[in-house]
mmCIF file of C-alpha atoms in Angstrom:
data_model
loop_
_atom_site.group_PDB
_atom_site.id
_atom_site.type_symbol
_atom_site.label_atom_id
_atom_site.label_comp_id
_atom_site.label_asym_id
_atom_site.label_seq_id
_atom_site.Cartn_x
_atom_site.Cartn_y
_atom_site.Cartn_z
ATOM 1 C CA MET A 1 0.000 0.000 0.000
ATOM 2 C CA ALA A 2 2.798 2.394 0.864
ATOM 3 C CA SER A 3 4.445 1.794 -2.496
ATOM 4 C CA GLN A 4 1.093 2.405 -4.267
ATOM 5 C CA LYS A 5 0.658 5.744 -2.475
ATOM 6 C CA THR A 6 4.164 6.736 -3.465
ATOM 7 C CA LEU A 7 3.407 5.958 -7.100
ATOM 8 C CA MET A 8 0.176 7.993 -6.949
ATOM 9 C CA ASP A 9 2.037 10.867 -5.394
ATOM 10 C CA LEU A 10 4.562 10.707 -8.217
ATOM 11 C CA PHE A 11 1.895 10.735 -10.909
ATOM 12 C CA GLN A 12 -0.280 13.528 -9.493
ATOM 13 C CA PRO A 13 2.099 16.418 -10.387
ATOM 14 C CA ALA A 14 2.371 15.030 -13.918
ATOM 15 C CA LYS A 15 -1.404 15.360 -14.308
ATOM 16 C CA ARG A 16 -1.285 18.963 -13.085
ATOM 17 C CA LEU A 17 1.539 19.776 -15.515
ATOM 18 C CA LYS A 18 -0.489 18.413 -18.444
ATOM 19 C CA LEU A 19 -3.336 20.755 -17.614
ATOM 20 C CA SER A 20 -1.067 23.818 -17.654
ATOM 21 C CA PRO A 21 -1.004 25.670 -21.025
ATOM 22 C CA PRO A 22 2.319 25.728 -22.863
ATOM 23 C CA PRO A 23 4.290 28.954 -22.404
ATOM 24 C CA SER A 24 3.742 29.975 -26.036
ATOM 25 C CA CYS A 25 -0.033 30.208 -25.489
ATOM 26 C CA SER A 26 0.301 32.961 -22.900
ATOM 27 C CA SER A 27 3.201 34.863 -24.477
ATOM 28 C CA SER A 28 0.920 37.540 -26.011
ATOM 29 C CA SER A 29 -0.727 38.259 -22.667
ATOM 30 C CA ALA A 30 2.735 38.746 -21.169
ATOM 31 C CA LEU A 31 3.318 41.723 -23.482
ATOM 32 C CA THR A 32 2.942 45.192 -22.013
ATOM 33 C CA PRO A 33 0.252 47.447 -23.556
ATOM 34 C CA ASP A 34 3.030 49.404 -25.276
ATOM 35 C CA GLN A 35 4.488 46.210 -26.779
ATOM 36 C CA GLN A 36 1.041 45.033 -27.890
ATOM 37 C CA SER A 37 0.510 48.423 -29.530
ATOM 38 C CA ARG A 38 3.807 48.162 -31.434
ATOM 39 C CA VAL A 39 3.037 44.624 -32.619
ATOM 40 C CA GLU A 40 -0.397 45.710 -33.847
ATOM 41 C CA PHE A 41 1.041 48.802 -35.552
ATOM 42 C CA ASN A 42 3.679 46.762 -37.393
ATOM 43 C CA LYS A 43 1.044 44.291 -38.629
ATOM 44 C CA LEU A 44 -1.157 47.090 -39.938
ATOM 45 C CA ARG A 45 1.789 48.927 -41.520
ATOM 46 C CA ALA A 46 2.735 45.725 -43.357
ATOM 47 C CA LYS A 47 -0.827 45.439 -44.691
ATOM 48 C CA SER A 48 -0.802 49.079 -45.816
ATOM 49 C CA LYS A 49 2.499 48.554 -47.651
ATOM 50 C CA ARG A 50 1.124 45.405 -49.264
ATOM 51 C CA ASN A 51 -1.879 47.342 -50.595
ATOM 52 C CA LEU A 52 0.402 50.067 -51.923
ATOM 53 C CA LYS A 53 2.540 47.471 -53.696
ATOM 54 C CA ILE A 54 -0.532 45.855 -55.284
ATOM 55 C CA SER A 55 -1.596 49.252 -56.691
ATOM 56 C CA LEU A 56 1.906 49.998 -57.967
ATOM 57 C CA ASP A 57 2.214 46.547 -59.538
ATOM 58 C CA LYS A 58 -1.057 47.074 -61.420
ATOM 59 C CA LEU A 59 0.234 50.365 -62.831
ATOM 60 C CA SER A 60 3.590 48.838 -63.765
ATOM 61 C CA LYS A 61 1.835 45.999 -65.587
ATOM 62 C CA ALA A 62 -0.392 48.464 -67.465
ATOM 63 C CA LYS A 63 2.658 50.454 -68.602
ATOM 64 C CA ARG A 64 4.468 47.299 -69.724
ATOM 65 C CA GLU A 65 1.413 46.368 -71.783
ATOM 66 C CA GLY A 66 1.293 49.863 -73.265
ATOM 67 C CA VAL A 67 -2.040 50.763 -71.653
ATOM 68 C CA GLY A 68 -0.626 53.617 -69.546
ATOM 69 C CA ASN A 69 -3.289 53.638 -66.869
ATOM 70 C CA VAL A 70 -5.379 51.298 -64.726
ATOM 71 C CA LYS A 71 -9.155 51.450 -64.422
ATOM 72 C CA LEU A 72 -9.892 53.611 -61.403
ATOM 73 C CA GLU A 73 -12.021 51.026 -59.600
ATOM 74 C CA GLU A 74 -9.140 48.522 -59.700
ATOM 75 C CA LEU A 75 -7.004 50.778 -57.490
ATOM 76 C CA LEU A 76 -9.211 50.248 -54.420
ATOM 77 C CA VAL A 77 -7.604 47.022 -53.207
ATOM 78 C CA GLU A 78 -8.308 46.860 -49.449
ATOM 79 C CA GLU A 79 -10.631 43.852 -49.062
ATOM 80 C CA THR A 80 -12.492 45.150 -46.021
ATOM 81 C CA TRP A 81 -13.623 48.250 -47.948
ATOM 82 C CA LEU A 82 -14.604 46.218 -50.999
ATOM 83 C CA GLU A 83 -16.791 44.127 -48.669
ATOM 84 C CA ALA A 84 -18.196 47.212 -46.895
ATOM 85 C CA LEU A 85 -18.998 49.008 -50.177
ATOM 86 C CA PRO A 86 -20.214 46.154 -52.414
ATOM 87 C CA GLY A 87 -20.764 47.337 -55.977
ATOM 88 C CA GLU A 88 -20.382 51.039 -55.098
ATOM 89 C CA LEU A 89 -17.876 51.699 -57.873
ATOM 90 C CA GLN A 90 -20.122 49.878 -60.366
ATOM 91 C CA LYS A 91 -23.070 52.253 -59.852
ATOM 92 C CA PRO A 92 -23.890 54.585 -62.791
ATOM 93 C CA TYR A 93 -22.545 57.722 -61.053
ATOM 94 C CA ALA A 94 -19.304 55.943 -60.154
ATOM 95 C CA ARG A 95 -18.824 54.586 -63.682
ATOM 96 C CA ASN A 96 -19.159 58.133 -65.022
ATOM 97 C CA LEU A 97 -16.729 59.373 -62.351
ATOM 98 C CA CYS A 98 -14.198 56.672 -63.260
ATOM 99 C CA LYS A 99 -14.420 57.535 -66.959
ATOM 100 C CA PHE A 100 -13.959 61.243 -66.184
ATOM 101 C CA VAL A 101 -10.875 60.692 -63.997
ATOM 102 C CA GLU A 102 -9.368 58.242 -66.503
ATOM 103 C CA ARG A 103 -9.849 60.801 -69.322
ATOM 104 C CA GLU A 104 -8.222 63.489 -67.170
ATOM 105 C CA ILE A 105 -5.227 61.257 -66.430
ATOM 106 C CA CYS A 106 -4.830 60.049 -70.020
ATOM 107 C CA GLY A 107 -5.280 63.568 -71.456
ATOM 108 C CA GLY A 108 -1.809 64.401 -70.255
ATOM 109 C CA ASN A 109 -2.103 68.170 -70.749
ATOM 110 C CA VAL A 110 -2.532 68.952 -67.031
ATOM 111 C CA PRO A 111 -1.118 66.764 -64.228
ATOM 112 C CA ILE A 112 -3.686 65.122 -61.951
ATOM 113 C CA TYR A 113 -2.978 64.679 -58.248
ATOM 114 C CA PRO A 114 -2.374 62.513 -56.294
ATOM 115 C CA PRO A 115 -0.435 59.926 -58.337
ATOM 116 C CA GLN A 116 -2.765 57.173 -59.574
ATOM 117 C CA HIS A 117 -1.673 54.537 -57.071
ATOM 118 C CA LEU A 118 -2.487 56.913 -54.183
ATOM 119 C CA ILE A 119 -6.007 57.975 -55.206
ATOM 120 C CA PHE A 120 -7.567 55.497 -52.740
ATOM 121 C CA ASN A 121 -4.681 55.715 -50.262
ATOM 122 C CA ALA A 122 -6.971 56.660 -47.346
ATOM 123 C CA LEU A 123 -9.041 53.487 -47.743
ATOM 124 C CA ASN A 124 -6.101 51.268 -48.664
ATOM 125 C CA SER A 125 -4.156 52.462 -45.576
ATOM 126 C CA THR A 126 -6.997 52.253 -43.025
ATOM 127 C CA PRO A 127 -9.051 49.043 -43.240
ATOM 128 C CA PHE A 128 -12.784 49.414 -42.610
ATOM 129 C CA ASP A 129 -12.694 47.129 -39.572
ATOM 130 C CA ARG A 130 -9.906 49.223 -38.000
ATOM 131 C CA VAL A 131 -11.452 52.699 -38.300
ATOM 132 C CA LYS A 132 -11.399 54.451 -34.914
ATOM 133 C CA ALA A 133 -11.585 58.069 -36.001
ATOM 134 C CA VAL A 134 -12.273 60.051 -39.172
ATOM 135 C CA ILE A 135 -10.725 63.395 -40.165
ATOM 136 C CA ILE A 136 -12.470 64.900 -43.197
ATOM 137 C CA GLY A 137 -10.703 67.224 -45.635
ATOM 138 C CA GLN A 138 -11.888 68.772 -48.907
ATOM 139 C CA ASP A 139 -9.887 68.022 -52.065
ATOM 140 C CA PRO A 140 -6.202 67.077 -52.430
ATOM 141 C CA TYR A 141 -3.386 69.616 -52.388
ATOM 142 C CA HIS A 142 -2.918 70.803 -55.967
ATOM 143 C CA GLY A 143 0.817 71.578 -56.000
ATOM 144 C CA PRO A 144 3.477 69.239 -57.427
ATOM 145 C CA GLY A 145 4.408 66.424 -55.048
ATOM 146 C CA GLN A 146 2.024 67.494 -52.270
ATOM 147 C CA ALA A 147 -0.994 65.182 -52.524
ATOM 148 C CA MET A 148 -0.634 61.630 -51.196
ATOM 149 C CA GLY A 149 -4.262 60.536 -50.853
ATOM 150 C CA LEU A 150 -4.551 61.316 -47.126
ATOM 151 C CA SER A 151 -6.356 64.449 -45.967
ATOM 152 C CA PHE A 152 -4.012 67.183 -44.673
ATOM 153 C CA SER A 153 -0.943 64.949 -45.231
ATOM 154 C CA VAL A 154 2.099 65.615 -47.427
ATOM 155 C CA PRO A 155 5.062 63.324 -48.159
ATOM 156 C CA GLU A 156 8.350 63.712 -46.355
ATOM 157 C CA GLY A 157 10.536 66.377 -47.954
ATOM 158 C CA VAL A 158 7.544 68.538 -48.933
ATOM 159 C CA LYS A 159 6.955 71.846 -47.139
ATOM 160 C CA VAL A 160 4.295 71.434 -44.433
ATOM 161 C CA PRO A 161 1.143 73.419 -45.431
ATOM 162 C CA SER A 162 -0.164 76.079 -43.064
ATOM 163 C CA SER A 163 -3.250 74.084 -42.007
ATOM 164 C CA LEU A 164 -1.057 71.155 -40.982
ATOM 165 C CA VAL A 165 1.330 73.498 -39.174
ATOM 166 C CA ASN A 166 -1.659 74.653 -37.113
ATOM 167 C CA ILE A 167 -2.742 71.051 -36.467
ATOM 168 C CA PHE A 168 0.730 70.341 -35.101
ATOM 169 C CA LYS A 169 0.574 73.484 -32.917
ATOM 170 C CA GLU A 170 -2.722 72.338 -31.415
ATOM 171 C CA LEU A 171 -1.294 68.860 -30.841
ATOM 172 C CA GLN A 172 1.627 70.387 -28.978
ATOM 173 C CA LYS A 173 -0.658 72.456 -26.737
ATOM 174 C CA ASP A 174 -3.134 69.622 -26.250
ATOM 175 C CA LEU A 175 -0.888 66.613 -25.674
ATOM 176 C CA GLY A 176 2.615 68.045 -25.469
ATOM 177 C CA CYS A 177 3.632 66.415 -28.774
ATOM 178 C CA SER A 178 6.811 67.742 -30.321
ATOM 179 C CA ILE A 179 6.455 69.430 -33.711
ATOM 180 C CA PRO A 180 7.452 66.811 -36.330
ATOM 181 C CA SER A 181 10.004 67.505 -39.044
ATOM 182 C CA ASN A 182 7.618 66.498 -41.845
ATOM 183 C CA GLY A 183 3.908 66.371 -42.650
ATOM 184 C CA ASN A 184 3.467 62.675 -43.418
ATOM 185 C CA LEU A 185 0.436 61.438 -41.452
ATOM 186 C CA GLU A 186 0.678 57.761 -42.446
ATOM 187 C CA ARG A 187 1.240 56.768 -38.789
ATOM 188 C CA TRP A 188 -2.220 58.096 -37.953
ATOM 189 C CA ALA A 189 -3.835 56.284 -40.890
ATOM 190 C CA ILE A 190 -2.221 52.971 -39.945
ATOM 191 C CA GLN A 191 -3.521 53.321 -36.370
ATOM 192 C CA GLY A 192 -7.128 53.677 -37.542
ATOM 193 C CA VAL A 193 -7.537 57.377 -38.331
ATOM 194 C CA LEU A 194 -9.300 57.550 -41.708
ATOM 195 C CA LEU A 195 -7.881 60.654 -43.415
ATOM 196 C CA LEU A 196 -10.637 61.141 -45.975
ATOM 197 C CA ASN A 197 -10.965 63.981 -48.469
ATOM 198 C CA THR A 198 -14.476 64.483 -49.860
ATOM 199 C CA VAL A 199 -12.962 64.712 -53.372
ATOM 200 C CA LEU A 200 -10.071 62.358 -54.157
ATOM 201 C CA THR A 201 -8.466 63.927 -57.252
ATOM 202 C CA VAL A 202 -7.612 67.425 -58.523
ATOM 203 C CA ARG A 203 -5.949 69.180 -61.471
ATOM 204 C CA HIS A 204 -2.568 70.850 -61.107
ATOM 205 C CA HIS A 205 -3.024 74.278 -59.470
ATOM 206 C CA GLN A 206 -6.844 74.155 -59.864
ATOM 207 C CA ALA A 207 -8.500 73.725 -56.463
ATOM 208 C CA ASN A 208 -11.909 72.000 -56.580
ATOM 209 C CA SER A 209 -11.451 71.205 -60.285
ATOM 210 C CA HIS A 210 -12.751 67.662 -59.739
ATOM 211 C CA ALA A 211 -15.580 68.681 -57.408
ATOM 212 C CA LYS A 212 -19.153 67.748 -58.371
ATOM 213 C CA LYS A 213 -18.006 64.948 -60.669
ATOM 214 C CA GLY A 214 -19.169 62.104 -58.402
ATOM 215 C CA TRP A 215 -16.465 61.916 -55.744
ATOM 216 C CA GLU A 216 -18.750 63.499 -53.141
ATOM 217 C CA GLN A 217 -21.336 60.759 -53.659
ATOM 218 C CA PHE A 218 -18.673 58.091 -53.242
ATOM 219 C CA THR A 219 -17.130 59.558 -50.069
ATOM 220 C CA ASP A 220 -20.615 60.195 -48.644
ATOM 221 C CA ALA A 221 -21.229 56.458 -49.129
ATOM 222 C CA VAL A 222 -18.011 55.785 -47.187
ATOM 223 C CA ILE A 223 -19.140 58.006 -44.294
ATOM 224 C CA LYS A 224 -22.682 56.571 -44.271
ATOM 225 C CA THR A 225 -21.348 53.014 -44.271
ATOM 226 C CA ILE A 226 -19.121 53.766 -41.273
ATOM 227 C CA SER A 227 -22.087 55.338 -39.491
ATOM 228 C CA GLN A 228 -24.440 52.431 -40.227
ATOM 229 C CA GLU A 229 -22.098 49.469 -39.821
ATOM 230 C CA LYS A 230 -19.798 50.556 -36.996
ATOM 231 C CA LYS A 231 -20.208 51.970 -33.494
ATOM 232 C CA GLY A 232 -18.206 54.425 -31.388
ATOM 233 C CA VAL A 233 -16.215 56.046 -34.210
ATOM 234 C CA ILE A 234 -14.968 59.580 -33.489
ATOM 235 C CA PHE A 235 -15.536 62.093 -36.279
ATOM 236 C CA LEU A 236 -13.303 65.170 -36.147
ATOM 237 C CA LEU A 237 -15.111 67.750 -38.277
ATOM 238 C CA TRP A 238 -13.072 70.903 -38.861
ATOM 239 C CA GLY A 239 -14.714 73.750 -40.743
ATOM 240 C CA ASN A 240 -18.137 74.183 -42.318
ATOM 241 C CA SER A 241 -17.540 71.826 -45.256
ATOM 242 C CA ALA A 242 -16.602 68.915 -42.978
ATOM 243 C CA GLN A 243 -19.384 69.731 -40.511
ATOM 244 C CA GLU A 244 -21.985 69.426 -43.272
ATOM 245 C CA LYS A 245 -21.185 65.702 -43.240
ATOM 246 C CA SER A 246 -22.684 65.368 -39.752
ATOM 247 C CA ARG A 247 -26.040 64.810 -41.503
ATOM 248 C CA LEU A 248 -24.658 61.422 -42.624
ATOM 249 C CA ILE A 249 -23.579 60.356 -39.130
ATOM 250 C CA ASP A 250 -25.748 58.800 -36.411
ATOM 251 C CA GLY A 251 -24.877 60.906 -33.369
ATOM 252 C CA ASN A 252 -26.440 58.327 -31.063
ATOM 253 C CA LYS A 253 -23.888 55.688 -32.128
ATOM 254 C CA HIS A 254 -20.826 57.838 -32.757
ATOM 255 C CA HIS A 255 -18.943 60.830 -31.337
ATOM 256 C CA ILE A 256 -18.872 64.065 -33.351
ATOM 257 C CA LEU A 257 -16.270 66.695 -32.435
ATOM 258 C CA LYS A 258 -16.622 70.040 -34.241
ATOM 259 C CA ALA A 259 -14.205 72.951 -34.516
ATOM 260 C CA ALA A 260 -13.153 75.682 -36.918
ATOM 261 C CA HIS A 261 -10.915 74.735 -39.840
ATOM 262 C CA PRO A 262 -7.179 74.739 -39.008
ATOM 263 C CA SER A 263 -6.340 77.080 -41.903
ATOM 264 C CA GLY A 264 -4.552 80.335 -41.172
ATOM 265 C CA LEU A 265 -7.798 82.228 -41.774
ATOM 266 C CA SER A 266 -9.857 80.411 -39.154
ATOM 267 C CA ALA A 267 -7.591 78.535 -36.719
ATOM 268 C CA ASN A 268 -7.878 81.375 -34.204
ATOM 269 C CA ARG A 269 -11.664 81.225 -34.382
ATOM 270 C CA GLY A 270 -12.070 77.904 -32.568
ATOM 271 C CA PHE A 271 -9.563 75.366 -33.830
ATOM 272 C CA PHE A 272 -6.846 76.372 -31.403
ATOM 273 C CA GLY A 273 -7.944 75.153 -28.000
ATOM 274 C CA CYS A 274 -10.435 72.567 -29.320
ATOM 275 C CA ARG A 275 -8.393 69.765 -27.665
ATOM 276 C CA HIS A 276 -9.815 67.234 -30.100
ATOM 277 C CA PHE A 277 -6.816 64.903 -29.870
ATOM 278 C CA SER A 278 -6.965 64.387 -26.109
ATOM 279 C CA ARG A 279 -10.766 64.261 -26.218
ATOM 280 C CA ALA A 280 -10.646 61.571 -28.922
ATOM 281 C CA ASN A 281 -8.222 59.466 -26.876
ATOM 282 C CA LYS A 282 -10.313 59.850 -23.728
ATOM 283 C CA LEU A 283 -13.393 58.634 -25.607
ATOM 284 C CA LEU A 284 -11.486 55.664 -27.030
ATOM 285 C CA GLU A 285 -10.197 54.693 -23.592
ATOM 286 C CA GLN A 286 -13.719 54.926 -22.148
ATOM 287 C CA MET A 287 -14.826 52.431 -24.823
ATOM 288 C CA GLY A 288 -11.902 50.129 -24.010
ATOM 289 C CA ILE A 289 -10.184 50.885 -27.333
ATOM 290 C CA LEU A 290 -6.458 51.501 -27.637
ATOM 291 C CA PRO A 291 -5.892 55.278 -27.898
ATOM 292 C CA ILE A 292 -4.089 56.861 -30.843
ATOM 293 C CA ASP A 293 -0.430 57.774 -30.557
ATOM 294 C CA TRP A 294 -0.631 61.196 -32.222
ATOM 295 C CA GLN A 295 3.106 61.826 -31.981
ATOM 296 C CA LEU A 296 4.727 61.574 -35.408
#
């Protein structure tokens, strides 16, 4: 009997060890919130770069085949948006819009901004299922090398426009962020900030030249879909044009923050001091959602 008890005692710990999960199963929970945030960011950045490469590869293939351009609807490649907006770019208004933009690009007399592969950059960089906040702009910057398909954003090496300078000033006052050396806002887009212009293309040095051609209907569909299909998204509406879009947003499901436009003409009339960045993060934290790291 004594020997049997000894054997049972020996086997009991083995049973307990079998029930314990292997270390690899709990490794993610051992990460700090900051580490989890970095892992998530790197995954989303990789997806954004993949989408960009797909768009570029389509253009390269078209040039090799002597076509010169890709059909506009083929440049929206992010699957989650294609699922959220089924058939939107096949509707009559969108077909007419696509033909118009393709004619403008192929005409060649006046450059069209942003470059073709960046026209849907906002949607290709911020998957539908990851949208936490939306910042609405008007149409792209119309100077050479400025537009990159993200509202208010310019590529590195391009002079930071005055509106973005004022956004950075407010960020510094609101959250103590240091003023960045460039105006590339891709880090925001990758974290779930949809940087959406209401019009996605423009002629060289001709502001609003592609307005009222169908883009507004398409981007309204984007905003309405977010409002209908998601919950708890924070809309940062700066200026009258952006605030008009509040009619598309269910204020009972989402958070709408309004302020003056950050342009030099109106920043002093309510944009400075709006504290939208800290307010957005507080709302996200209250919903149990990872806040946005606004520092660039």
